[in-house]
Structures are given as C-alpha cells and as structure tokens.
mmCIF file of C-alpha atoms in Angstrom:
data_model
loop_
_atom_site.group_PDB
_atom_site.id
_atom_site.type_symbol
_atom_site.label_atom_id
_atom_site.label_comp_id
_atom_site.label_asym_id
_atom_site.label_seq_id
_atom_site.Cartn_x
_atom_site.Cartn_y
_atom_site.Cartn_z
ATOM 1 C CA MET A 1 13.249 -12.499 -21.574
ATOM 2 C CA SER A 2 13.321 -12.249 -17.714
ATOM 3 C CA TYR A 3 11.766 -14.844 -15.252
ATOM 4 C CA ILE A 4 10.837 -13.742 -11.538
ATOM 5 C CA GLY A 5 9.662 -17.078 -9.261
ATOM 6 C CA GLY A 6 8.482 -18.730 -12.534
ATOM 7 C CA ILE A 7 6.653 -15.885 -13.589
ATOM 8 C CA LYS A 8 7.631 -14.536 -17.258
ATOM 9 C CA MET A 9 7.817 -11.048 -17.795
ATOM 10 C CA VAL A 10 6.776 -9.212 -21.016
ATOM 11 C CA PHE A 11 10.087 -7.278 -20.709
ATOM 12 C CA ASP A 12 13.742 -7.277 -19.923
ATOM 13 C CA ILE A 13 14.591 -6.370 -16.564
ATOM 14 C CA PRO A 14 17.923 -5.963 -15.476
ATOM 15 C CA THR A 15 19.944 -8.862 -13.893
ATOM 16 C CA PRO A 16 20.659 -7.054 -10.526
ATOM 17 C CA LEU A 17 17.117 -6.047 -9.749
ATOM 18 C CA ILE A 18 15.843 -9.130 -10.446
ATOM 19 C CA GLU A 19 17.995 -10.857 -7.817
ATOM 20 C CA LYS A 20 16.971 -8.487 -5.446
ATOM 21 C CA ILE A 21 13.602 -8.972 -6.035
ATOM 22 C CA LYS A 22 14.026 -12.791 -6.055
ATOM 23 C CA VAL A 23 15.277 -12.416 -2.426
ATOM 24 C CA GLY A 24 12.408 -10.381 -1.579
ATOM 25 C CA ARG A 25 14.521 -7.371 -0.603
ATOM 26 C CA ALA A 26 12.436 -4.816 -3.097
ATOM 27 C CA SER A 27 9.689 -2.806 -2.430
ATOM 28 C CA LEU A 28 7.162 -1.464 -4.593
ATOM 29 C CA PHE A 29 5.467 2.065 -4.984
ATOM 30 C CA LEU A 30 2.161 2.492 -6.884
ATOM 31 C CA GLY A 31 0.733 5.144 -8.583
ATOM 32 C CA ALA A 32 -2.925 5.315 -10.365
ATOM 33 C CA GLY A 33 -1.554 3.909 -13.900
ATOM 34 C CA SER A 34 -1.353 0.306 -11.920
ATOM 35 C CA SER A 35 -5.162 0.324 -11.693
ATOM 36 C CA LYS A 36 -5.528 1.583 -15.588
ATOM 37 C CA GLU A 37 -5.473 -2.262 -16.593
ATOM 38 C CA ALA A 38 -8.744 -2.908 -14.549
ATOM 39 C CA ASN A 39 -9.970 0.683 -15.677
ATOM 40 C CA PHE A 40 -9.699 2.396 -12.859
ATOM 41 C CA PRO A 41 -9.281 6.018 -13.714
ATOM 42 C CA GLU A 42 -6.024 7.731 -13.590
ATOM 43 C CA SER A 43 -5.723 11.662 -12.658
ATOM 44 C CA GLU A 44 -7.047 13.012 -16.131
ATOM 45 C CA GLU A 45 -9.936 10.637 -15.990
ATOM 46 C CA LEU A 46 -10.640 11.608 -12.470
ATOM 47 C CA THR A 47 -10.625 15.248 -13.252
ATOM 48 C CA GLN A 48 -13.387 15.089 -15.680
ATOM 49 C CA ASP A 49 -15.653 13.169 -13.678
ATOM 50 C CA ILE A 50 -15.301 15.159 -10.910
ATOM 51 C CA ILE A 51 -16.104 18.202 -13.818
ATOM 52 C CA SER A 52 -18.913 16.154 -15.251
ATOM 53 C CA LYS A 53 -20.685 16.402 -11.591
ATOM 54 C CA VAL A 54 -20.676 20.433 -11.084
ATOM 55 C CA GLY A 55 -22.935 22.883 -12.690
ATOM 56 C CA GLU A 56 -22.401 25.180 -15.700
ATOM 57 C CA LYS A 57 -21.743 28.255 -14.016
ATOM 58 C CA ILE A 58 -18.406 26.578 -12.295
ATOM 59 C CA LYS A 59 -17.758 24.754 -15.107
ATOM 60 C CA TYR A 60 -15.737 27.172 -16.718
ATOM 61 C CA LYS A 61 -13.222 27.485 -14.196
ATOM 62 C CA LEU A 62 -12.365 24.256 -14.142
ATOM 63 C CA ASN A 63 -11.759 23.197 -17.801
ATOM 64 C CA GLY A 64 -8.281 22.430 -18.777
ATOM 65 C CA LYS A 65 -7.054 22.260 -15.064
ATOM 66 C CA PRO A 66 -5.438 19.618 -13.714
ATOM 67 C CA PHE A 67 -6.757 17.383 -10.612
ATOM 68 C CA GLY A 68 -5.907 19.200 -7.513
ATOM 69 C CA GLN A 69 -6.272 22.552 -8.569
ATOM 70 C CA VAL A 70 -9.781 22.031 -9.651
ATOM 71 C CA ILE A 71 -10.361 20.452 -6.080
ATOM 72 C CA ASP A 72 -8.491 23.544 -4.732
ATOM 73 C CA ILE A 73 -11.489 25.537 -6.577
ATOM 74 C CA LEU A 74 -14.275 23.220 -5.518
ATOM 75 C CA TYR A 75 -13.356 23.446 -1.727
ATOM 76 C CA ASN A 76 -13.784 27.562 -2.020
ATOM 77 C CA THR A 77 -16.954 26.925 -3.998
ATOM 78 C CA PRO A 78 -20.353 27.748 -2.345
ATOM 79 C CA GLY A 79 -22.560 24.686 -2.736
ATOM 80 C CA TYR A 80 -19.584 22.609 -3.022
ATOM 81 C CA GLY A 81 -16.600 22.210 -0.944
ATOM 82 C CA SER A 82 -14.765 19.328 0.931
ATOM 83 C CA GLY A 83 -17.421 17.407 1.793
ATOM 84 C CA TRP A 84 -18.911 17.349 -1.436
ATOM 85 C CA VAL A 85 -15.475 16.741 -3.204
ATOM 86 C CA ARG A 86 -14.781 13.632 -0.629
ATOM 87 C CA GLU A 87 -18.642 11.895 -1.102
ATOM 88 C CA LYS A 88 -18.313 12.222 -4.786
ATOM 89 C CA ILE A 89 -14.774 10.310 -5.242
ATOM 90 C CA VAL A 90 -15.516 7.581 -2.421
ATOM 91 C CA LYS A 91 -18.430 6.848 -4.051
ATOM 92 C CA LEU A 92 -17.073 6.692 -7.931
ATOM 93 C CA PHE A 93 -14.696 4.586 -6.497
ATOM 94 C CA LEU A 94 -16.299 2.295 -4.164
ATOM 95 C CA ASP A 95 -18.817 1.942 -7.381
ATOM 96 C CA LEU A 96 -16.102 0.764 -9.143
ATOM 97 C CA GLN A 97 -14.737 -1.858 -6.816
ATOM 98 C CA LYS A 98 -18.011 -3.096 -6.305
ATOM 99 C CA ASN A 99 -18.148 -4.164 -10.234
ATOM 100 C CA THR A 100 -14.474 -5.321 -10.856
ATOM 101 C CA GLN A 101 -13.556 -8.618 -11.462
ATOM 102 C CA SER A 102 -11.238 -11.225 -9.175
ATOM 103 C CA PRO A 103 -8.240 -10.235 -9.795
ATOM 104 C CA PRO A 104 -8.947 -6.859 -11.457
ATOM 105 C CA SER A 105 -6.111 -7.102 -13.598
ATOM 106 C CA LYS A 106 -3.252 -9.547 -14.508
ATOM 107 C CA ALA A 107 -0.759 -7.026 -13.178
ATOM 108 C CA HIS A 108 -2.525 -6.931 -9.706
ATOM 109 C CA PHE A 109 -2.442 -10.716 -9.277
ATOM 110 C CA LEU A 110 1.407 -11.079 -10.589
ATOM 111 C CA ILE A 111 2.463 -8.421 -7.883
ATOM 112 C CA THR A 112 0.259 -11.048 -5.261
ATOM 113 C CA GLU A 113 2.763 -13.716 -6.296
ATOM 114 C CA ILE A 114 5.952 -12.190 -5.482
ATOM 115 C CA LYS A 115 7.640 -11.398 -1.804
ATOM 116 C CA TRP A 116 7.931 -7.782 -1.675
ATOM 117 C CA ARG A 117 9.342 -5.733 1.711
ATOM 118 C CA THR A 118 6.809 -3.027 1.152
ATOM 119 C CA ILE A 119 4.302 -1.740 -0.700
ATOM 120 C CA PHE A 120 3.620 2.045 -1.283
ATOM 121 C CA THR A 121 0.767 3.470 -3.122
ATOM 122 C CA THR A 122 -0.770 6.862 -3.447
ATOM 123 C CA ASN A 123 -3.890 5.049 -5.363
ATOM 124 C CA TYR A 124 -7.298 5.641 -3.239
ATOM 125 C CA ASP A 125 -8.720 2.178 -4.497
ATOM 126 C CA CYS A 126 -8.251 -1.188 -2.181
ATOM 127 C CA LEU A 127 -7.580 -3.252 -5.558
ATOM 128 C CA ILE A 128 -4.184 -4.258 -4.231
ATOM 129 C CA GLU A 129 -5.671 -5.252 -0.964
ATOM 130 C CA MET A 130 -8.634 -7.293 -2.748
ATOM 131 C CA THR A 131 -6.297 -8.908 -4.513
ATOM 132 C CA TYR A 132 -4.415 -10.285 -2.038
ATOM 133 C CA GLN A 133 -7.362 -11.375 -0.118
ATOM 134 C CA ASN A 134 -8.983 -13.225 -2.901
ATOM 135 C CA ASN A 135 -5.719 -15.300 -4.090
ATOM 136 C CA LYS A 136 -5.071 -18.399 -2.228
ATOM 137 C CA ASN A 137 -1.532 -18.708 -3.767
ATOM 138 C CA SER A 138 -0.253 -15.053 -3.175
ATOM 139 C CA ALA A 139 3.028 -15.123 -1.440
ATOM 140 C CA GLN A 140 2.154 -13.085 1.603
ATOM 141 C CA GLN A 141 -0.898 -11.806 3.437
ATOM 142 C CA CYS A 142 -1.381 -7.959 3.218
ATOM 143 C CA LEU A 143 -1.116 -5.546 6.111
ATOM 144 C CA PRO A 144 -3.132 -2.320 5.036
ATOM 145 C CA ILE A 145 -2.083 0.574 6.916
ATOM 146 C CA TYR A 146 -4.007 4.063 7.271
ATOM 147 C CA LYS A 147 -1.880 5.326 10.289
ATOM 148 C CA PRO A 148 1.560 5.785 11.516
ATOM 149 C CA ASP A 149 2.137 3.367 14.090
ATOM 150 C CA LEU A 150 5.916 2.544 15.352
ATOM 151 C CA LYS A 151 5.046 -1.420 15.209
ATOM 152 C CA ILE A 152 5.224 -0.960 11.476
ATOM 153 C CA LYS A 153 8.749 0.030 11.147
ATOM 154 C CA TYR A 154 9.158 -4.082 11.426
ATOM 155 C CA HIS A 155 9.615 -5.684 8.711
ATOM 156 C CA GLU A 156 7.672 -9.097 8.313
ATOM 157 C CA GLU A 157 8.909 -11.602 5.739
ATOM 158 C CA GLU A 158 5.680 -13.186 5.383
ATOM 159 C CA ARG A 159 3.058 -10.109 5.564
ATOM 160 C CA VAL A 160 3.460 -6.816 3.177
ATOM 161 C CA ARG A 161 2.517 -3.562 4.329
ATOM 162 C CA ILE A 162 0.633 -1.584 2.550
ATOM 163 C CA ILE A 163 1.241 2.251 3.521
ATOM 164 C CA LYS A 164 -1.398 4.064 1.788
ATOM 165 C CA LEU A 165 0.129 7.107 1.468
ATOM 166 C CA HIS A 166 -3.312 9.274 0.222
ATOM 167 C CA GLY A 167 -5.440 7.478 2.185
ATOM 168 C CA SER A 168 -8.043 4.768 1.164
ATOM 169 C CA VAL A 169 -11.756 5.446 0.015
ATOM 170 C CA GLU A 170 -13.116 2.078 2.096
ATOM 171 C CA GLU A 171 -11.581 3.285 5.367
ATOM 172 C CA ALA A 172 -13.150 6.946 4.138
ATOM 173 C CA ALA A 173 -16.329 5.301 4.045
ATOM 174 C CA ARG A 174 -15.935 3.494 7.570
ATOM 175 C CA GLU A 175 -14.274 6.592 9.406
ATOM 176 C CA SER A 176 -15.367 10.149 8.515
ATOM 177 C CA HIS A 177 -12.170 11.531 9.987
ATOM 178 C CA HIS A 178 -10.136 9.677 7.786
ATOM 179 C CA THR A 179 -7.817 11.899 5.663
ATOM 180 C CA LEU A 180 -8.407 11.357 1.574
ATOM 181 C CA VAL A 181 -5.230 13.411 -0.082
ATOM 182 C CA PHE A 182 -6.357 15.592 -3.441
ATOM 183 C CA THR A 183 -4.223 18.831 -3.339
ATOM 184 C CA PHE A 184 -0.588 19.730 -3.071
ATOM 185 C CA ASN A 185 -1.129 21.542 0.670
ATOM 186 C CA GLU A 186 -3.032 18.559 1.945
ATOM 187 C CA MET A 187 0.226 16.693 0.202
ATOM 188 C CA GLN A 188 2.465 18.629 2.433
ATOM 189 C CA GLU A 189 0.294 18.416 5.395
ATOM 190 C CA SER A 190 0.000 14.748 5.057
ATOM 191 C CA ARG A 191 3.991 14.383 5.071
ATOM 192 C CA ARG A 192 4.351 16.526 8.313
ATOM 193 C CA LYS A 193 1.330 14.225 10.216
ATOM 194 C CA ASN A 194 2.947 11.244 8.780
ATOM 195 C CA GLU A 195 6.186 11.372 9.185
ATOM 196 C CA LEU A 196 7.063 7.628 9.525
ATOM 197 C CA PHE A 197 5.276 6.695 6.514
ATOM 198 C CA TYR A 198 8.184 8.560 4.722
ATOM 199 C CA GLU A 199 10.847 7.368 7.210
ATOM 200 C CA ILE A 200 10.089 3.923 5.739
ATOM 201 C CA LEU A 201 9.730 5.161 2.029
ATOM 202 C CA ARG A 202 13.255 6.221 2.615
ATOM 203 C CA ASP A 203 14.739 3.239 4.092
ATOM 204 C CA GLU A 204 13.163 1.277 1.570
ATOM 205 C CA ALA A 205 14.426 3.539 -1.290
ATOM 206 C CA VAL A 206 17.729 3.238 0.440
ATOM 207 C CA ASN A 207 18.077 -0.462 1.156
ATOM 208 C CA GLY A 208 15.674 -1.164 -1.945
ATOM 209 C CA PRO A 209 15.183 -1.087 -4.786
ATOM 210 C CA LEU A 210 12.202 0.914 -4.565
ATOM 211 C CA ILE A 211 10.406 0.468 -8.045
ATOM 212 C CA PHE A 212 7.802 2.683 -9.472
ATOM 213 C CA VAL A 213 4.957 1.643 -10.951
ATOM 214 C CA GLY A 214 1.990 3.461 -12.546
ATOM 215 C CA PHE A 215 3.304 6.799 -11.306
ATOM 216 C CA LYS A 216 3.778 9.753 -12.971
ATOM 217 C CA PHE A 217 5.667 12.820 -12.106
ATOM 218 C CA LYS A 218 3.085 15.386 -12.921
ATOM 219 C CA HIS A 219 1.555 16.496 -9.973
ATOM 220 C CA PRO A 220 3.139 19.577 -8.457
ATOM 221 C CA GLY A 221 4.131 17.486 -5.627
ATOM 222 C CA ALA A 222 5.223 14.436 -7.177
ATOM 223 C CA TYR A 223 8.387 14.942 -7.518
ATOM 224 C CA SER A 224 8.863 15.140 -3.712
ATOM 225 C CA TYR A 225 8.617 11.114 -3.482
ATOM 226 C CA ALA A 226 11.747 10.749 -5.460
ATOM 227 C CA THR A 227 13.865 13.923 -4.935
ATOM 228 C CA SER A 228 12.876 14.709 -1.217
ATOM 229 C CA PRO A 229 16.067 15.359 0.669
ATOM 230 C CA GLU A 230 15.228 12.477 2.577
ATOM 231 C CA PHE A 231 17.281 10.866 0.597
ATOM 232 C CA ASP A 232 20.280 12.642 0.138
#
C-alpha cells in the first residue's frame, strides 16, 4: 500500500512517482471522471441531459451521437444555437454545485491535501476550487486561471495554478464573453487563443510528472493533450 504525506492510497503507485509527488514536482490533469464521485455528469450523461431538453422533432438527429456532434447540430438548428446550449449547461452545473456537499468527494479532499505544481482541467465545474476554499488544512491556496497572462508562467510553491482549459461555468455566469469549449472546432480555436496554457502544459509534462485523473481519450480532440507535437 502506498502513502503520500501520511495519506493511504487505495492502489499501489510506483515509488519514483510517489517521490516526485512528495517533493511537489507533479501536476494533475483532471477530466470529467474526477467529478464522478460527486455525482457530476461525464460526457455521455451530459449529452443525454442536453438531448432530454430538446423538442421531439430534433431528438432523432441527436440520439446516439457523441457530445461534440450533438452540440454542433444544435448550434446550427433554428430555435437553439450557441446561446441556448451555453445557458442549459451553465444552469445544470450551477444547480448541481448549489446542492453539493463540502467536500464534494473524498477524492477532491485528498487532492487539496497534496502540493501540486499545476492542476489542468477540462471540467466546467468548480468543485476543486470549492474544495480548496473550504478546506482549512489544504496544502496550498488555489489560483483559478481563465485567461493567458505571462505572470502565470511562474510557479509559486504555496499557490497551485488551476488552469481551466475548457472554461468555468461560474466565470461564464459572471462574464458573457467567457468561452466555454464544447466542440472539436472550439477546442482547436481555444488552443490557438490560449497558446500559453499549452506551453505550460508542455513544460509540466516534460519536467513532470503529469498525472491524468478521470480523463477518457474518446473525444476527437482528446488525444491532442497527450500526443501533441508540443511534447516531441
């Protein structure tokens, strides 16, 4: 059984990886599965929730299709569009967060008990931020990052950068121009606009380790995070 900072892991972790985590050299990459224990939807469940909200005339076009394709179709369907999609997804996650216990899950709590260099996430929710804010014994303060800024390149041991690669529903509710990434094309555009985020991702992967948690490589653009030419 492996231990990190006195925390017992439920599975064995290679010793070299444990040592790097202990000295604060590791970064995390959180996908939707990391919020599953808190009963937040993964891609398939989010897709079904969106489909359940559309009219019967359009449902047949959406059934059986993955999340990104469903969103693309709705973007181009009269009566729906990008504003409708954004509103439904923001409301869903904000409503879930209002009814979330603290901490949202044991996994979220344990993450805040360990020092990380950076946390990257494609999650729209703010569960990890909420856990840091509510855990008085967290190993670090958290700094959510929504926009590229040269200042974020500098690592601070007492403050972990949380880079929101696909945006944040809380920020979207506050700021109408805040981008939420739902489709493959939006992912590609986000990478172009937020190049600094991916430069930091590359640096953390090279100097690493970079640990993926709750991330499925099913999305058409998902492999780009792990197989990008940036990592050559």
